[in-house]
Amino acid sequence: MKILIVTQYFYPENFKSNDMAFELQKRGHDVTVLTGIPNYPEGEIYDGYGFFKKRHEIINGVKIIRALLLPRGKGGGIRLFLNYFSWAFFASLKARKLSASQKFDAVIVHEPSPITQFYPALTVKKHQKTPVYFWVMDLWPESLEIAGGVKNKMILNFFTKMVQHFYRESEKILITSKGFRKSILEKGDFNNKIEYFPNWAEDTISSGDLNYPIPEIPEGFKVMFAGNIGEAQDMENIMNAALKLKEKENIKFILVGDGRKMPFVQDFIKEHNLQETVYTLGRFPVEAMASFFNQADLLLVSLKDDPIFNLTVPAKVQAYMSSGKPIMAMLNGEGSENIKEAECGFTVPAGDSEKLAYEIETASQKSKEELDKMGMNGKTFYEKNFRMEECISNLEKIISKK
């Protein structure tokens, strides 16, 4: 098939759109990606890229077309708005030119926020009647209201109508969490369009290089958090749990990643003298994760106690499972249920730092054999439910049925 993937984020940014494009191309499909100039998450354009540099590339056989955008900068509300809509506008212009020169069999929209990424796909559909498959990874306008702090009813109603329009224009709506179904059905009768299409872990995590060079990790019982350190991840309660365990000097919190809440984390560490038990290592490429996870005793995942997050399964749940390490989860909903079903770790309610501290201390006292068994339970569950090969095979079946 001749497939167009529409997404604001693509390689060298680290998103599932990379795996999807490269794997589909590898399987013999002709894949084009319409994307933006890489600037996530730091908000600055990556070295080697620019408004007049590397706007067209071919990587692993995939044709990449980069539309202009205003970089997200430090991520303030106005700057994010301009980032989202500038890309949607310029990518729609690119989509119109593409529609005139190429005929696509399917358009796949990869949508972590923002929802506006659908616009260029809609342009192609209007010109070619090409079916659009909408991979929803973030619910709008709920995400805008809860994570973005937008309370203005006029703005929320505007985005609700936008979302409803996009759902109506979709051939299928692919959801990463079964909990998304409720939100989507509240916006219209889209039941026959919904298909479950979960996240997977990168091969570099599930079978990566355990000897990839990483900084020295301190000795002790290592509780590792890897990924975005942002508002949604409830760093306040992770830090509160670390404070409660301050006297348990054998327990070390290792934070691998960066994000908007990193300044808060670093200030908290200084204010409460946690330098001996909490370590911030910064951001590393996905290729380094297997090496990091191999050093961990427990992998930590968390989300705030908000209705939208209770419907979400963080992608790191699958990544953690694939590593064969036990998981400590401070979240509600489907992600927590997956961990319980797999018997691969410990779960506490979202926002409960006291229980988190208690369960981490409990885990630190378990034998290596007990922890290893949990880890292998998770890996087995991952292999059965979340391997990329099976997910992409399912995607091929979905987009081949019109």
Short mmCIF file of C-alpha atoms in Angstrom, two decimals:
data_model
loop_
_atom_site.label_atom_id
_atom_site.label_comp_id
_atom_site.label_asym_id
_atom_site.label_seq_id
_atom_site.Cartn_x
_atom_site.Cartn_y
_atom_site.Cartn_z
CA MET A 1 0.00 0.00 0.00
CA LYS A 2 0.98 3.63 -0.46
CA ILE A 3 0.69 5.09 3.03
CA LEU A 4 0.95 8.66 4.32
CA ILE A 5 1.65 9.11 8.03
CA VAL A 6 0.72 12.55 9.35
CA THR A 7 2.34 13.52 12.64
CA GLN A 8 3.94 16.64 14.05
CA TYR A 9 6.64 14.49 15.67
CA PHE A 10 9.07 12.15 13.94
CA TYR A 11 12.68 10.99 13.97
CA PRO A 12 15.06 12.17 15.43
CA GLU A 13 12.34 12.94 17.99
CA ASN A 14 11.47 9.77 19.90
CA PHE A 15 7.86 8.77 19.17
CA LYS A 16 5.97 5.62 18.19
CA SER A 17 5.50 7.15 14.72
CA ASN A 18 9.14 6.19 14.04
CA ASP A 19 8.59 2.48 14.68
CA MET A 20 5.33 2.48 12.75
CA ALA A 21 6.80 4.13 9.64
CA PHE A 22 10.01 2.11 9.53
CA GLU A 23 8.26 -1.21 10.17
CA LEU A 24 5.58 -0.60 7.52
CA GLN A 25 8.29 0.35 5.00
CA LYS A 26 10.26 -2.77 5.93
CA ARG A 27 7.18 -4.86 5.18
CA GLY A 28 7.06 -3.58 1.62
CA HIS A 29 4.70 -0.61 1.89
CA ASP A 30 5.56 2.74 0.29
CA VAL A 31 5.60 5.10 3.28
CA THR A 32 5.72 8.90 3.31
CA VAL A 33 5.75 10.91 6.55
CA LEU A 34 4.48 14.49 6.72
CA THR A 35 5.95 15.93 9.89
CA GLY A 36 7.54 19.00 11.49
CA ILE A 37 11.01 20.36 12.09
CA PRO A 38 12.30 18.46 15.15
CA ASN A 39 12.20 20.56 18.34
CA TYR A 40 10.62 18.32 21.02
CA PRO A 41 11.03 18.33 24.01
CA GLU A 42 13.58 21.13 24.53
CA GLY A 43 11.69 23.55 22.30
CA GLU A 44 14.75 24.34 20.19
CA ILE A 45 15.34 23.10 16.64
CA TYR A 46 17.72 20.14 16.58
CA ASP A 47 21.26 20.61 15.29
CA GLY A 48 21.49 20.01 11.56
CA TYR A 49 17.83 20.95 10.95
CA GLY A 50 16.26 24.32 10.22
CA PHE A 51 13.79 26.30 8.16
CA PHE A 52 15.96 25.75 5.09
CA LYS A 53 17.82 22.55 6.06
CA LYS A 54 16.78 18.89 5.83
CA ARG A 55 13.21 19.66 4.88
CA HIS A 56 13.18 16.51 2.73
CA GLU A 57 14.91 13.27 3.81
CA ILE A 58 14.84 9.55 3.17
CA ILE A 59 15.56 7.41 6.25
CA ASN A 60 15.32 3.59 6.11
CA GLY A 61 13.47 4.00 2.82
CA VAL A 62 10.80 6.27 4.35
CA LYS A 63 10.27 9.60 2.55
CA ILE A 64 10.10 12.44 5.09
CA ILE A 65 8.63 15.87 4.34
CA ARG A 66 9.01 18.51 7.05
CA ALA A 67 6.54 21.40 7.23
CA LEU A 68 7.42 24.70 8.85
CA LEU A 69 6.45 25.41 12.44
CA LEU A 70 7.20 27.82 15.25
CA PRO A 71 9.32 25.89 17.79
CA ARG A 72 7.57 25.24 21.10
CA GLY A 73 10.19 27.12 23.14
CA LYS A 74 9.75 26.73 26.89
CA GLY A 75 6.24 25.38 26.42
CA GLY A 76 4.14 28.31 27.69
CA GLY A 77 0.48 28.42 26.65
CA ILE A 78 0.75 31.00 23.87
CA ARG A 79 3.94 29.47 22.48
CA LEU A 80 2.39 25.98 22.44
CA PHE A 81 -0.72 27.33 20.71
CA LEU A 82 1.45 28.92 18.01
CA ASN A 83 3.53 25.74 17.72
CA TYR A 84 0.44 23.57 17.23
CA PHE A 85 -1.41 25.78 14.77
CA SER A 86 1.64 26.90 12.78
CA TRP A 87 2.46 23.28 12.00
CA ALA A 88 -1.16 22.39 11.20
CA PHE A 89 -1.34 25.34 8.78
CA PHE A 90 1.94 24.77 6.95
CA ALA A 91 1.51 20.98 6.93
CA SER A 92 -1.94 21.41 5.38
CA LEU A 93 -0.37 23.45 2.58
CA LYS A 94 2.18 20.66 2.08
CA ALA A 95 -0.64 18.10 2.15
CA ARG A 96 -2.45 19.94 -0.63
CA LYS A 97 0.65 19.82 -2.84
CA LEU A 98 1.18 16.14 -2.00
CA SER A 99 -2.42 15.35 -2.92
CA ALA A 100 -1.89 16.84 -6.35
CA SER A 101 1.21 14.75 -7.08
CA GLN A 102 0.64 11.41 -5.31
CA LYS A 103 -2.30 9.09 -4.64
CA PHE A 104 -2.37 7.41 -1.24
CA ASP A 105 -4.25 4.27 -0.22
CA ALA A 106 -4.39 5.23 3.47
CA VAL A 107 -3.57 8.15 5.74
CA ILE A 108 -2.61 7.43 9.37
CA VAL A 109 -2.68 10.29 11.88
CA HIS A 110 -0.39 9.67 14.84
CA GLU A 111 -1.77 11.89 17.61
CA PRO A 112 -0.07 12.50 20.83
CA SER A 113 -1.17 16.09 21.55
CA PRO A 114 -2.22 18.23 19.78
CA ILE A 115 -5.49 17.22 18.11
CA THR A 116 -4.80 19.77 15.36
CA GLN A 117 -2.50 17.22 13.70
CA PHE A 118 -5.61 15.90 11.95
CA TYR A 119 -5.96 18.95 9.70
CA PRO A 120 -3.34 17.97 7.06
CA ALA A 121 -4.86 14.47 6.84
CA LEU A 122 -8.28 16.05 6.32
CA THR A 123 -6.83 18.05 3.42
CA VAL A 124 -5.67 14.84 1.74
CA LYS A 125 -9.04 13.18 2.33
CA LYS A 126 -10.94 16.09 0.78
CA HIS A 127 -8.79 15.97 -2.34
CA GLN A 128 -8.48 12.21 -2.78
CA LYS A 129 -11.28 10.57 -0.73
CA THR A 130 -8.47 8.61 0.97
CA PRO A 131 -9.55 6.89 4.23
CA VAL A 132 -8.01 8.38 7.39
CA TYR A 133 -7.08 6.20 10.37
CA PHE A 134 -6.87 8.28 13.53
CA TRP A 135 -4.49 6.87 16.18
CA VAL A 136 -5.67 8.69 19.32
CA MET A 137 -3.04 8.74 22.05
CA ASP A 138 -4.35 11.79 23.90
CA LEU A 139 -7.98 12.75 24.54
CA TRP A 140 -9.14 16.27 23.69
CA PRO A 141 -10.52 18.58 24.99
CA GLU A 142 -9.99 16.73 28.29
CA SER A 143 -6.22 16.98 27.96
CA LEU A 144 -6.45 20.69 27.24
CA GLU A 145 -8.59 21.23 30.34
CA ILE A 146 -6.83 18.98 32.82
CA ALA A 147 -3.19 18.94 31.73
CA GLY A 148 -3.24 22.34 30.03
CA GLY A 149 -5.28 24.13 32.70
CA VAL A 150 -7.72 25.67 30.17
CA LYS A 151 -11.08 26.36 31.84
CA ASN A 152 -12.67 28.74 29.33
CA LYS A 153 -15.93 27.07 28.21
CA MET A 154 -15.89 28.78 24.82
CA ILE A 155 -12.42 27.39 24.04
CA LEU A 156 -13.32 23.90 25.31
CA ASN A 157 -16.54 23.86 23.27
CA PHE A 158 -14.59 24.94 20.18
CA PHE A 159 -12.21 22.00 20.56
CA THR A 160 -15.06 19.59 21.37
CA LYS A 161 -16.69 20.44 18.04
CA MET A 162 -13.30 20.07 16.31
CA VAL A 163 -12.79 16.62 17.84
CA GLN A 164 -16.30 15.51 16.87
CA HIS A 165 -15.64 16.63 13.28
CA PHE A 166 -12.34 14.71 13.16
CA TYR A 167 -13.97 11.55 14.53
CA ARG A 168 -16.73 11.80 11.89
CA GLU A 169 -14.09 12.15 9.14
CA SER A 170 -12.12 9.12 10.38
CA GLU A 171 -12.44 5.71 8.77
CA LYS A 172 -11.32 4.14 12.06
CA ILE A 173 -10.40 5.55 15.48
CA LEU A 174 -7.48 3.62 16.98
CA ILE A 175 -7.19 3.81 20.78
CA THR A 176 -4.17 3.02 22.96
CA SER A 177 -6.33 2.43 26.02
CA LYS A 178 -9.71 0.72 26.23
CA GLY A 179 -10.69 3.45 28.67
CA PHE A 180 -10.68 5.98 25.80
CA ARG A 181 -13.86 4.42 24.40
CA LYS A 182 -16.12 6.17 26.94
CA SER A 183 -14.80 9.65 26.11
CA ILE A 184 -15.09 9.05 22.36
CA LEU A 185 -18.64 7.68 22.58
CA GLU A 186 -19.71 10.71 24.62
CA LYS A 187 -18.95 12.78 21.51
CA GLY A 188 -21.06 10.75 19.08
CA ASP A 189 -22.04 7.31 17.84
CA PHE A 190 -18.56 6.17 16.83
CA ASN A 191 -18.73 2.66 18.28
CA ASN A 192 -18.24 0.89 14.94
CA LYS A 193 -15.14 2.98 14.20
CA ILE A 194 -13.19 2.21 17.37
CA GLU A 195 -10.31 -0.30 17.25
CA TYR A 196 -7.98 -1.15 20.16
CA PHE A 197 -4.39 -0.46 19.08
CA PRO A 198 -2.03 -0.37 22.09
CA ASN A 199 1.47 0.99 22.48
CA TRP A 200 4.53 -1.24 22.28
CA ALA A 201 8.13 -0.98 23.49
CA GLU A 202 11.02 -0.23 21.18
CA ASP A 203 13.24 -3.19 20.28
CA THR A 204 16.14 -1.22 21.73
CA ILE A 205 14.50 -1.65 25.15
CA SER A 206 13.17 -5.21 24.94
CA SER A 207 16.31 -6.62 23.34
CA GLY A 208 18.81 -3.77 23.45
CA ASP A 209 22.46 -3.32 24.27
CA LEU A 210 22.94 -3.92 28.00
CA ASN A 211 26.46 -2.53 27.70
CA TYR A 212 25.48 0.84 26.22
CA PRO A 213 27.65 3.40 28.08
CA ILE A 214 25.72 5.20 30.84
CA PRO A 215 26.78 7.14 33.97
CA GLU A 216 27.68 5.19 37.08
CA ILE A 217 24.58 4.29 39.10
CA PRO A 218 24.86 4.52 42.92
CA GLU A 219 24.82 1.32 44.97
CA GLY A 220 21.64 0.33 46.83
CA PHE A 221 18.06 -0.63 46.04
CA LYS A 222 17.54 1.36 42.85
CA VAL A 223 14.05 2.73 42.07
CA MET A 224 14.26 4.10 38.54
CA PHE A 225 11.91 6.53 36.81
CA ALA A 226 12.58 6.96 33.08
CA GLY A 227 10.90 9.36 30.66
CA ASN A 228 9.21 12.74 30.63
CA ILE A 229 9.41 14.61 33.94
CA GLY A 230 6.31 16.74 33.44
CA GLU A 231 3.07 17.88 35.03
CA ALA A 232 1.19 14.66 34.33
CA GLN A 233 3.78 12.47 36.06
CA ASP A 234 2.99 13.85 39.55
CA MET A 235 6.59 14.52 40.51
CA GLU A 236 5.35 16.21 43.70
CA ASN A 237 4.17 12.91 45.17
CA ILE A 238 7.21 11.00 43.93
CA MET A 239 9.38 13.54 45.75
CA ASN A 240 7.15 13.32 48.83
CA ALA A 241 7.68 9.55 48.86
CA ALA A 242 11.43 10.05 48.50
CA LEU A 243 11.33 12.45 51.45
CA LYS A 244 9.47 9.89 53.58
CA LEU A 245 12.22 7.36 52.74
CA LYS A 246 15.08 9.79 53.33
CA GLU A 247 16.36 7.86 56.34
CA LYS A 248 16.35 4.59 54.36
CA GLU A 249 19.68 5.42 52.78
CA ASN A 250 19.87 2.11 50.92
CA ILE A 251 16.88 3.14 48.74
CA LYS A 252 18.00 5.29 45.80
CA PHE A 253 15.66 7.13 43.42
CA ILE A 254 17.18 7.37 39.94
CA LEU A 255 15.47 9.80 37.55
CA VAL A 256 16.41 9.38 33.88
CA GLY A 257 14.86 12.04 31.67
CA ASP A 258 13.93 15.71 31.60
CA GLY A 259 10.90 17.95 31.31
CA ARG A 260 9.01 20.93 32.65
CA LYS A 261 9.06 19.70 36.26
CA MET A 262 12.79 19.10 36.44
CA PRO A 263 13.48 22.52 38.04
CA PHE A 264 10.92 21.66 40.75
CA VAL A 265 12.60 18.27 41.33
CA GLN A 266 16.06 19.79 41.60
CA ASP A 267 14.84 22.53 43.98
CA PHE A 268 13.06 19.89 46.13
CA ILE A 269 16.25 17.82 46.35
CA LYS A 270 18.26 20.85 47.51
CA GLU A 271 15.60 22.12 49.93
CA HIS A 272 15.26 18.73 51.67
CA ASN A 273 18.88 17.56 51.37
CA LEU A 274 18.05 14.49 49.31
CA GLN A 275 21.31 14.49 47.35
CA GLU A 276 22.27 11.09 48.83
CA THR A 277 19.03 9.33 47.88
CA VAL A 278 17.65 11.09 44.76
CA TYR A 279 19.74 11.37 41.58
CA THR A 280 18.82 13.19 38.37
CA LEU A 281 20.81 11.87 35.42
CA GLY A 282 19.26 13.88 32.56
CA ARG A 283 18.01 12.75 29.18
CA PHE A 284 19.49 9.88 27.16
CA PRO A 285 18.66 8.28 23.80
CA VAL A 286 16.26 5.35 23.73
CA GLU A 287 19.22 3.12 22.85
CA ALA A 288 20.51 3.66 26.40
CA MET A 289 17.33 2.51 28.15
CA ALA A 290 18.11 -1.23 28.13
CA SER A 291 21.38 -0.50 29.89
CA PHE A 292 19.66 1.75 32.46
CA PHE A 293 16.81 -0.69 33.11
CA ASN A 294 19.31 -3.51 33.59
CA GLN A 295 20.76 -1.57 36.54
CA ALA A 296 17.36 -1.00 38.21
CA ASP A 297 15.73 -3.07 40.94
CA LEU A 298 12.31 -1.47 40.48
CA LEU A 299 10.90 0.66 37.64
CA LEU A 300 8.58 3.50 38.66
CA VAL A 301 5.61 4.83 36.64
CA SER A 302 3.15 7.47 37.81
CA LEU A 303 0.29 9.67 36.66
CA LYS A 304 -1.72 12.32 38.50
CA ASP A 305 -5.13 11.47 39.90
CA ASP A 306 -7.20 13.12 37.17
CA PRO A 307 -10.12 11.64 35.17
CA ILE A 308 -8.26 11.78 31.87
CA PHE A 309 -5.13 10.11 33.26
CA ASN A 310 -7.25 7.39 34.84
CA LEU A 311 -8.21 6.39 31.28
CA THR A 312 -4.62 6.36 30.06
CA VAL A 313 -2.03 3.60 29.90
CA PRO A 314 1.40 5.30 29.88
CA ALA A 315 3.60 3.91 27.10
CA LYS A 316 6.32 3.26 29.66
CA VAL A 317 4.19 0.48 31.20
CA GLN A 318 4.80 -1.63 28.09
CA ALA A 319 8.45 -0.55 27.94
CA TYR A 320 8.98 -1.50 31.58
CA MET A 321 7.27 -4.87 31.10
CA SER A 322 9.47 -5.64 28.10
CA SER A 323 12.62 -5.14 30.20
CA GLY A 324 11.81 -8.02 32.58
CA LYS A 325 12.02 -5.81 35.67
CA PRO A 326 9.32 -5.45 38.39
CA ILE A 327 7.18 -2.30 38.25
CA MET A 328 6.05 0.12 40.93
CA ALA A 329 2.96 2.03 39.72
CA MET A 330 1.33 5.07 41.32
CA LEU A 331 -1.63 5.42 39.00
CA ASN A 332 -5.27 4.46 38.50
CA GLY A 333 -7.19 2.81 35.70
CA GLU A 334 -6.13 0.46 32.93
CA GLY A 335 -2.37 0.83 33.46
CA SER A 336 -2.74 -0.28 37.06
CA GLU A 337 -5.04 -3.14 36.03
CA ASN A 338 -2.49 -4.37 33.46
CA ILE A 339 0.18 -4.61 36.16
CA LYS A 340 -2.17 -6.46 38.50
CA GLU A 341 -3.26 -8.85 35.75
CA ALA A 342 0.35 -9.56 34.77
CA GLU A 343 1.41 -9.94 38.44
CA CYS A 344 4.52 -7.99 37.56
CA GLY A 345 4.83 -5.48 40.37
CA PHE A 346 3.16 -3.23 42.91
CA THR A 347 0.34 -0.70 42.52
CA VAL A 348 -0.81 2.16 44.72
CA PRO A 349 -3.56 4.72 44.04
CA ALA A 350 -2.59 7.81 42.06
CA GLY A 351 -1.40 10.64 44.32
CA ASP A 352 -0.80 8.45 47.39
CA SER A 353 2.80 9.22 48.32
CA GLU A 354 2.48 7.53 51.72
CA LYS A 355 1.49 4.18 50.19
CA LEU A 356 4.12 4.62 47.50
CA ALA A 357 6.83 5.02 50.14
CA TYR A 358 5.48 2.01 52.08
CA GLU A 359 5.40 -0.26 49.00
CA ILE A 360 8.87 0.79 47.86
CA GLU A 361 10.23 -0.08 51.30
CA THR A 362 8.32 -3.40 51.18
CA ALA A 363 9.76 -4.17 47.73
CA SER A 364 13.28 -3.38 48.94
CA GLN A 365 12.95 -6.15 51.53
CA LYS A 366 11.87 -8.84 49.07
CA SER A 367 14.30 -11.45 47.81
CA LYS A 368 15.93 -11.16 44.39
CA GLU A 369 14.08 -14.33 43.37
CA GLU A 370 10.68 -12.78 44.19
CA LEU A 371 11.49 -9.60 42.25
CA ASP A 372 12.90 -11.55 39.30
CA LYS A 373 9.71 -13.60 39.09
CA MET A 374 7.60 -10.43 38.93
CA GLY A 375 9.86 -9.06 36.23
CA MET A 376 9.57 -12.20 34.11
CA ASN A 377 5.78 -12.20 34.57
CA GLY A 378 5.75 -8.73 33.02
CA LYS A 379 7.96 -9.77 30.12
CA THR A 380 5.72 -12.78 29.40
CA PHE A 381 2.62 -10.53 29.48
CA TYR A 382 4.33 -8.06 27.16
CA GLU A 383 5.32 -10.77 24.66
CA LYS A 384 1.73 -12.00 24.56
CA ASN A 385 -0.03 -8.62 24.30
CA PHE A 386 2.25 -5.75 23.28
CA ARG A 387 4.96 -6.84 20.80
CA MET A 388 5.46 -4.37 17.96
CA GLU A 389 5.32 -7.07 15.28
CA GLU A 390 1.82 -8.18 16.34
CA CYS A 391 0.63 -4.58 16.72
CA ILE A 392 1.79 -3.60 13.22
CA SER A 393 0.31 -6.79 11.74
CA ASN A 394 -3.00 -5.79 13.32
CA LEU A 395 -2.61 -2.28 11.88
CA GLU A 396 -2.10 -3.75 8.39
CA LYS A 397 -5.35 -5.68 8.74
CA ILE A 398 -7.22 -2.57 9.90
CA ILE A 399 -6.07 -0.30 7.06
CA SER A 400 -6.54 -2.96 4.37
CA LYS A 401 -10.29 -3.19 5.16
CA LYS A 402 -12.17 -0.28 3.62
#
